[in-house]
Amino acid sequence: MLSERGVYGYSAVLMGSPILLKLFEHNEALVSRVFRLIKKYEDLLTVNRAQSEVMAINHAAGRAAVAVSAPVFALIKCALAASLVKDSCFNLAIGPLVKRWRIGFCGASVPSVEEIAALLPRTRPELVQLDQSAETVFLTQPGMEIDLGAIAKGFIADRVRDYLKSQGVTQGLINLGGNVQTLGSPPGGWSVGLKKPFSTVDSLVGTLLVENKSVVTSGVYERYFEQDGRCYHHILDPRNGYPLDNELDSVTIISTDSLDGDIWSTLIYGMGVEKGCAALRHQPGIEAIFVTKQREVICSSGHQFRFTLLDSDYRLVTDNIA
Ligand code: AMP
Ligand code: MG
């Protein structure tokens, strides 16, 4: 536990990521309940172990529908809806490709064209069947796998915020490996850093000031590997099975719910700047900061956050979103 100007910071490693909880009171019992809550949801949602509710669905692919708990069903329903949006780059059934690429895990390698072609038909979200009344999930083809890696942290960050609220906490911040959710505000707001892509020393492009908001980033520098001089990152294009290729290094979403931020960060990363800006014009509660490979930082209108550019290698552009 670290204390700095009345803010207490508690850290742990969960979900394979460093977790940081900030509170304005020193309350070890509350902190351990929060960490237990995170672990409970990790145990339900993980696909990096043999057993979890999501793995039970995957193990039964092509054979049987599996009943899951209410929160897991609700999350899968939400992920399926995002996957079925026309031209969506978000796909909850991307599992077979994620498992084969192993990006971010040891043994990552570029699959052959034949391997990708064989896996793609098993990743169609239309082949996921939900039964609302029985709360069951059925992957209708053998070899299908759900992967909730793009939204699990957002979902869990919201559960932590709700739990803190229920315990009477009015100010707090949870950082789940870069996926930030905030409750209330210290004087001046919560300051959240925007990482400089591929920086080896954790430098920041800038900082955002937010209150009662989530800040979620999808970035190509978060998990990647290099082979034959090429860089392969962890956000895969469901249309062709390869890492999404566009002008962006990262997209950061500022929203009330971290689940929305997590879905939109992956979706908007897939859209790129132009289409992403157009999509956000219809989403008043969702704002974005794009960081391009050309070192431009493109901010949306900024009603929910204040952004300060810190790195002079980058150029701030604010007018692209009406
Ligand atoms: P995020 O960092 O939130 O954008 O999520 C990236 C993670 O989501 C990856 O590590 C995979 O587990 C998973 N993933 C990769 N590509 C996709 C995709 N197109 N749609 C949904 N999840 C994906
Ligand atoms: Mg995401």
Coordinates of C-alpha atoms and ligand atoms in Angstrom, one line a residue:
M1 CA 0.0 0.0 0.0
L2 CA 1.3 3.4 -1.0
S3 CA 0.0 6.7 0.3
E4 CA 0.4 10.0 -1.6
R5 CA -1.3 13.2 -0.6
G6 CA -4.2 11.3 1.1
V7 CA -4.6 8.8 -1.8
Y8 CA -3.9 5.2 -0.9
G9 CA -2.8 2.9 -3.8
Y10 CA -3.1 -0.9 -3.6
S11 CA -1.7 -3.2 -6.2
A12 CA -2.0 -6.8 -7.2
V13 CA -1.4 -9.0 -10.2
L14 CA -4.7 -10.4 -11.5
M15 CA -5.9 -11.5 -15.0
G16 CA -2.2 -11.6 -16.0
S17 CA -2.0 -7.8 -15.5
P18 CA -0.9 -5.3 -12.9
I19 CA -4.0 -4.0 -11.0
L20 CA -4.1 -0.7 -9.1
L21 CA -6.8 0.5 -6.8
K22 CA -6.8 4.0 -5.4
L23 CA -8.9 5.1 -2.5
F24 CA -9.1 8.1 -0.2
E25 CA -9.2 5.9 2.9
H26 CA -7.0 3.1 4.2
N27 CA -9.3 0.1 4.3
E28 CA -7.5 -3.2 3.9
A29 CA -10.7 -5.2 4.3
L30 CA -12.5 -3.4 1.5
V31 CA -9.4 -3.7 -0.7
S32 CA -9.3 -7.5 -0.2
R33 CA -13.0 -7.7 -1.0
V34 CA -12.4 -5.8 -4.2
F35 CA -9.5 -8.0 -5.3
R36 CA -11.6 -11.1 -4.5
L37 CA -14.4 -9.7 -6.7
I38 CA -12.0 -9.2 -9.6
K39 CA -10.7 -12.8 -9.1
K40 CA -14.3 -14.1 -9.0
Y41 CA -15.1 -12.6 -12.4
E42 CA -11.7 -13.6 -13.8
D43 CA -12.4 -17.2 -12.8
L44 CA -15.8 -17.1 -14.7
L45 CA -14.5 -15.4 -17.9
T46 CA -10.9 -16.5 -18.5
V47 CA -10.0 -18.6 -21.6
N48 CA -6.4 -18.9 -20.5
R49 CA -7.1 -21.9 -18.2
A50 CA -8.8 -25.2 -18.7
Q51 CA -11.8 -24.4 -16.6
S52 CA -14.2 -21.4 -16.4
E53 CA -17.8 -20.8 -17.4
V54 CA -16.6 -19.5 -20.8
M55 CA -14.3 -22.5 -21.2
A56 CA -17.3 -24.8 -20.5
I57 CA -19.1 -23.2 -23.4
N58 CA -16.0 -23.7 -25.6
H59 CA -15.5 -27.3 -24.6
A60 CA -19.1 -28.1 -25.6
A61 CA -18.8 -26.5 -29.0
G62 CA -20.7 -28.5 -31.7
R63 CA -22.2 -30.7 -29.0
A64 CA -24.4 -28.9 -26.4
A65 CA -25.8 -25.6 -25.1
V66 CA -24.3 -24.7 -21.7
A67 CA -26.1 -22.9 -18.9
V68 CA -24.0 -20.0 -17.5
S69 CA -24.5 -17.5 -14.6
A70 CA -26.5 -14.3 -15.2
P71 CA -23.6 -11.9 -15.5
V72 CA -21.7 -14.1 -17.9
F73 CA -24.9 -14.5 -20.1
A74 CA -25.4 -10.8 -20.1
L75 CA -21.8 -10.1 -21.1
I76 CA -21.9 -12.7 -23.9
K77 CA -25.3 -11.2 -25.1
C78 CA -23.7 -7.8 -25.3
A79 CA -20.6 -9.1 -27.0
L80 CA -22.7 -11.0 -29.6
A81 CA -24.7 -7.8 -30.3
A82 CA -21.5 -5.9 -31.0
S83 CA -20.2 -8.7 -33.2
L84 CA -23.3 -8.8 -35.3
V85 CA -23.3 -5.0 -36.2
K86 CA -22.8 -4.7 -39.9
D87 CA -19.0 -4.5 -40.8
S88 CA -18.1 -4.9 -37.1
C89 CA -14.4 -5.7 -36.5
F90 CA -15.4 -6.9 -33.0
N91 CA -16.0 -10.6 -32.9
L92 CA -16.6 -12.6 -29.7
A93 CA -16.0 -15.9 -31.7
I94 CA -12.5 -14.9 -32.7
G95 CA -11.1 -17.5 -30.2
P96 CA -9.7 -20.1 -32.6
L97 CA -7.5 -17.4 -34.3
V98 CA -6.4 -15.8 -31.0
K99 CA -5.4 -19.3 -29.7
R100 CA -3.4 -20.0 -32.9
W101 CA -1.6 -16.7 -33.1
R102 CA -0.8 -16.7 -29.4
I103 CA 0.1 -13.0 -29.5
G104 CA 1.3 -11.9 -26.1
F105 CA 2.0 -15.5 -25.0
C106 CA 5.1 -17.6 -25.5
G107 CA 5.2 -19.5 -28.8
A108 CA 3.5 -16.8 -30.9
S109 CA 4.0 -17.4 -34.7
V110 CA 2.5 -16.4 -38.0
P111 CA 0.0 -19.1 -39.1
S112 CA 0.2 -20.4 -42.7
V113 CA -2.4 -19.1 -45.2
E114 CA -4.0 -22.6 -45.1
E115 CA -4.3 -22.6 -41.3
I116 CA -6.0 -19.2 -41.3
A117 CA -8.4 -20.3 -44.1
A118 CA -9.2 -23.4 -42.0
L119 CA -9.9 -21.4 -38.8
L120 CA -11.9 -18.5 -40.3
P121 CA -15.2 -20.5 -40.8
R122 CA -15.1 -21.4 -37.1
T123 CA -15.2 -17.7 -36.1
R124 CA -18.6 -16.6 -37.5
P125 CA -20.6 -14.9 -34.7
E126 CA -23.8 -16.0 -36.5
L127 CA -23.0 -19.5 -35.3
V128 CA -23.3 -18.5 -31.6
Q129 CA -26.8 -19.3 -30.3
L130 CA -28.2 -17.8 -27.1
D131 CA -31.3 -18.9 -25.3
Q132 CA -32.4 -16.0 -23.1
S133 CA -34.9 -17.9 -20.9
A134 CA -32.6 -20.8 -20.1
E135 CA -29.5 -18.5 -20.1
T136 CA -27.6 -21.0 -22.3
V137 CA -24.9 -20.4 -24.9
F138 CA -24.4 -22.9 -27.8
L139 CA -21.5 -22.8 -30.2
T140 CA -23.1 -24.6 -33.0
Q141 CA -19.9 -25.9 -34.8
P142 CA -17.1 -28.0 -33.4
G143 CA -13.8 -26.1 -32.8
M144 CA -15.6 -22.7 -32.2
E145 CA -14.3 -20.7 -29.2
I146 CA -15.5 -17.5 -27.5
D147 CA -12.9 -15.1 -26.4
L148 CA -13.9 -12.2 -24.2
G149 CA -10.4 -10.7 -23.9
A150 CA -11.6 -7.5 -25.6
I151 CA -14.3 -6.7 -23.0
A152 CA -13.7 -8.7 -19.8
K153 CA -11.7 -6.0 -18.1
G154 CA -14.2 -3.3 -19.0
F155 CA -17.0 -5.4 -17.5
I156 CA -15.0 -6.1 -14.4
A157 CA -14.0 -2.5 -13.9
D158 CA -17.7 -1.5 -13.9
R159 CA -18.4 -4.2 -11.3
V160 CA -15.7 -2.8 -9.1
R161 CA -17.1 0.7 -9.4
D162 CA -20.6 -0.5 -8.6
Y163 CA -19.2 -2.4 -5.6
L164 CA -17.3 0.5 -4.2
K165 CA -20.4 2.7 -4.6
S166 CA -22.5 0.1 -2.7
Q167 CA -20.0 0.2 0.1
G168 CA -20.4 4.0 0.4
V169 CA -17.2 4.9 -1.3
T170 CA -17.5 8.2 -3.1
Q171 CA -14.0 8.5 -4.7
G172 CA -11.9 5.8 -6.1
L173 CA -10.0 4.6 -9.2
I174 CA -9.4 1.1 -10.5
N175 CA -6.8 0.4 -13.2
L176 CA -7.1 -3.1 -14.6
G177 CA -3.9 -3.3 -16.6
G178 CA -4.5 0.0 -18.4
N179 CA -8.3 -0.2 -18.4
V180 CA -9.3 2.6 -16.0
Q181 CA -12.6 3.3 -14.3
T182 CA -13.1 6.2 -11.9
L183 CA -15.6 7.0 -9.2
G184 CA -16.2 10.6 -8.1
S185 CA -13.3 13.0 -8.4
P186 CA -10.4 14.3 -6.3
P187 CA -10.0 18.1 -6.6
G188 CA -9.2 18.8 -10.2
G189 CA -10.2 15.4 -11.4
W190 CA -8.4 12.0 -11.9
S191 CA -5.3 12.3 -14.0
V192 CA -5.0 9.3 -16.4
G193 CA -1.9 8.9 -18.6
L194 CA -2.0 8.2 -22.3
K195 CA 0.9 5.9 -23.1
K196 CA 3.4 6.7 -25.8
P197 CA 3.2 3.8 -28.3
F198 CA 6.2 1.4 -28.3
S199 CA 8.0 3.5 -25.6
T200 CA 10.3 1.3 -23.6
V201 CA 10.3 3.6 -20.5
D202 CA 6.5 4.1 -20.0
S203 CA 6.6 7.6 -21.4
L204 CA 3.3 9.5 -21.9
V205 CA 1.9 11.2 -25.0
G206 CA -0.3 13.2 -22.6
T207 CA -2.7 13.1 -19.7
L208 CA -6.5 13.3 -19.4
L209 CA -8.4 14.7 -16.5
V210 CA -11.7 12.9 -15.9
E211 CA -14.4 12.6 -13.3
N212 CA -16.8 9.6 -13.0
K213 CA -15.5 8.3 -16.3
S214 CA -13.8 5.2 -17.7
V215 CA -10.7 5.5 -19.9
V216 CA -9.9 2.4 -22.0
T217 CA -7.2 2.1 -24.7
S218 CA -6.8 -0.5 -27.5
G219 CA -3.3 -0.2 -28.8
V220 CA -1.2 -2.2 -31.2
Y221 CA 1.8 -1.8 -28.8
E222 CA 0.0 -3.5 -25.9
R223 CA 0.7 -7.0 -27.1
Y224 CA 2.7 -7.9 -30.2
F225 CA 5.6 -10.0 -31.6
E226 CA 8.0 -9.6 -34.5
Q227 CA 8.8 -12.1 -37.1
D228 CA 10.9 -11.6 -40.2
G229 CA 11.1 -7.9 -39.5
R230 CA 7.3 -7.5 -39.3
C231 CA 5.3 -6.5 -36.3
Y232 CA 2.1 -8.5 -35.5
H233 CA -0.3 -7.1 -32.9
H234 CA -3.2 -8.6 -30.9
I235 CA -6.3 -7.1 -32.5
L236 CA -7.3 -9.4 -35.3
D237 CA -9.3 -8.6 -38.3
P238 CA -12.3 -11.0 -38.3
R239 CA -12.6 -10.7 -42.1
N240 CA -9.1 -12.1 -42.9
G241 CA -7.7 -13.5 -39.7
Y242 CA -4.6 -11.2 -39.6
P243 CA -3.8 -8.3 -37.3
L244 CA -5.9 -5.2 -38.3
D245 CA -3.9 -2.9 -40.5
N246 CA -4.6 0.8 -40.5
E247 CA -3.1 4.2 -39.6
L248 CA -3.6 3.9 -35.9
D249 CA -1.3 3.1 -33.0
S250 CA -4.1 3.4 -30.4
V251 CA -7.6 4.5 -29.7
T252 CA -8.6 5.6 -26.2
I253 CA -12.3 5.7 -25.3
I254 CA -13.8 8.0 -22.6
S255 CA -17.2 6.8 -21.5
T256 CA -19.4 6.4 -18.4
D257 CA -19.2 2.6 -18.5
S258 CA -16.0 0.8 -19.0
L259 CA -17.7 -2.0 -20.8
D260 CA -18.8 0.5 -23.5
G261 CA -15.3 1.9 -23.6
D262 CA -13.8 -1.6 -24.1
I263 CA -16.2 -2.5 -26.9
W264 CA -15.9 0.8 -28.6
S265 CA -12.0 0.9 -28.3
T266 CA -11.8 -2.4 -30.3
L267 CA -14.6 -1.4 -32.7
I268 CA -13.2 2.0 -33.4
Y269 CA -9.7 0.7 -33.7
G270 CA -11.0 -1.5 -36.4
M271 CA -12.8 1.4 -38.2
G272 CA -9.8 3.8 -38.3
V273 CA -10.0 7.6 -37.9
E274 CA -12.4 8.6 -40.6
K275 CA -15.1 5.9 -40.1
G276 CA -14.5 6.0 -36.3
C277 CA -15.1 9.7 -36.1
A278 CA -18.3 9.3 -38.2
A279 CA -19.6 6.6 -36.0
L280 CA -18.9 8.6 -32.8
R281 CA -21.1 11.5 -34.1
H282 CA -24.1 9.3 -33.3
Q283 CA -22.7 8.4 -29.8
P284 CA -22.9 11.5 -27.6
G285 CA -21.8 9.5 -24.5
I286 CA -18.6 8.1 -26.1
E287 CA -15.5 10.1 -26.8
A288 CA -12.2 9.1 -28.3
I289 CA -8.6 10.0 -28.6
F290 CA -6.8 8.6 -31.7
V291 CA -3.0 8.3 -31.8
T292 CA -1.9 7.8 -35.4
K293 CA 1.4 6.2 -36.7
Q294 CA 2.0 9.7 -38.1
R295 CA 2.2 11.0 -34.5
E296 CA -1.1 12.9 -34.6
V297 CA -3.3 13.0 -31.6
I298 CA -6.9 13.5 -32.7
C299 CA -9.4 14.3 -29.8
S300 CA -13.1 14.3 -29.9
S301 CA -15.0 17.4 -28.7
G302 CA -13.8 17.0 -25.1
H303 CA -16.9 17.6 -22.9
Q304 CA -16.0 14.6 -20.7
F305 CA -12.3 15.1 -20.4
R306 CA -9.4 17.6 -20.6
F307 CA -6.4 16.4 -22.5
T308 CA -2.9 17.9 -22.1
L309 CA -0.3 17.0 -24.7
L310 CA 3.1 16.3 -23.1
D311 CA 5.2 14.9 -25.9
S312 CA 6.4 17.4 -28.5
D313 CA 6.9 14.6 -31.1
Y314 CA 3.1 14.5 -31.4
R315 CA 0.7 17.1 -32.9
L316 CA -2.7 17.7 -31.4
V317 CA -5.6 17.8 -33.8
T318 CA -9.0 18.5 -32.3
D319 CA -11.4 19.5 -35.0
N320 CA -12.1 16.2 -36.8
I321 CA -15.1 15.3 -34.8
A322 CA -18.1 17.7 -34.9
Ligands
AMP1 P1 -8.5 -4.9 -26.6 O1 -7.2 -4.7 -26.0 O2 -9.6 -4.6 -25.6 O3 -8.7 -4.3 -27.9 O4 -8.7 -6.5 -26.8 C1 -7.8 -7.3 -27.4 C2 -8.0 -8.7 -27.1 O5 -9.3 -9.1 -27.6 C3 -7.1 -9.7 -27.8 O6 -6.0 -10.0 -26.9 C4 -7.9 -11.0 -28.0 O7 -8.0 -11.7 -26.8 C5 -9.3 -10.4 -28.3 N1 -9.5 -10.0 -29.7 C6 -8.6 -9.9 -30.7 N2 -9.1 -9.5 -31.9 C7 -10.5 -9.3 -31.6 C8 -11.6 -8.9 -32.3 N3 -11.5 -8.6 -33.6 N4 -12.8 -8.9 -31.7 C9 -12.9 -9.2 -30.4 N5 -11.9 -9.6 -29.6 C10 -10.7 -9.7 -30.2
MG2 MG -11.5 -3.6 -25.9

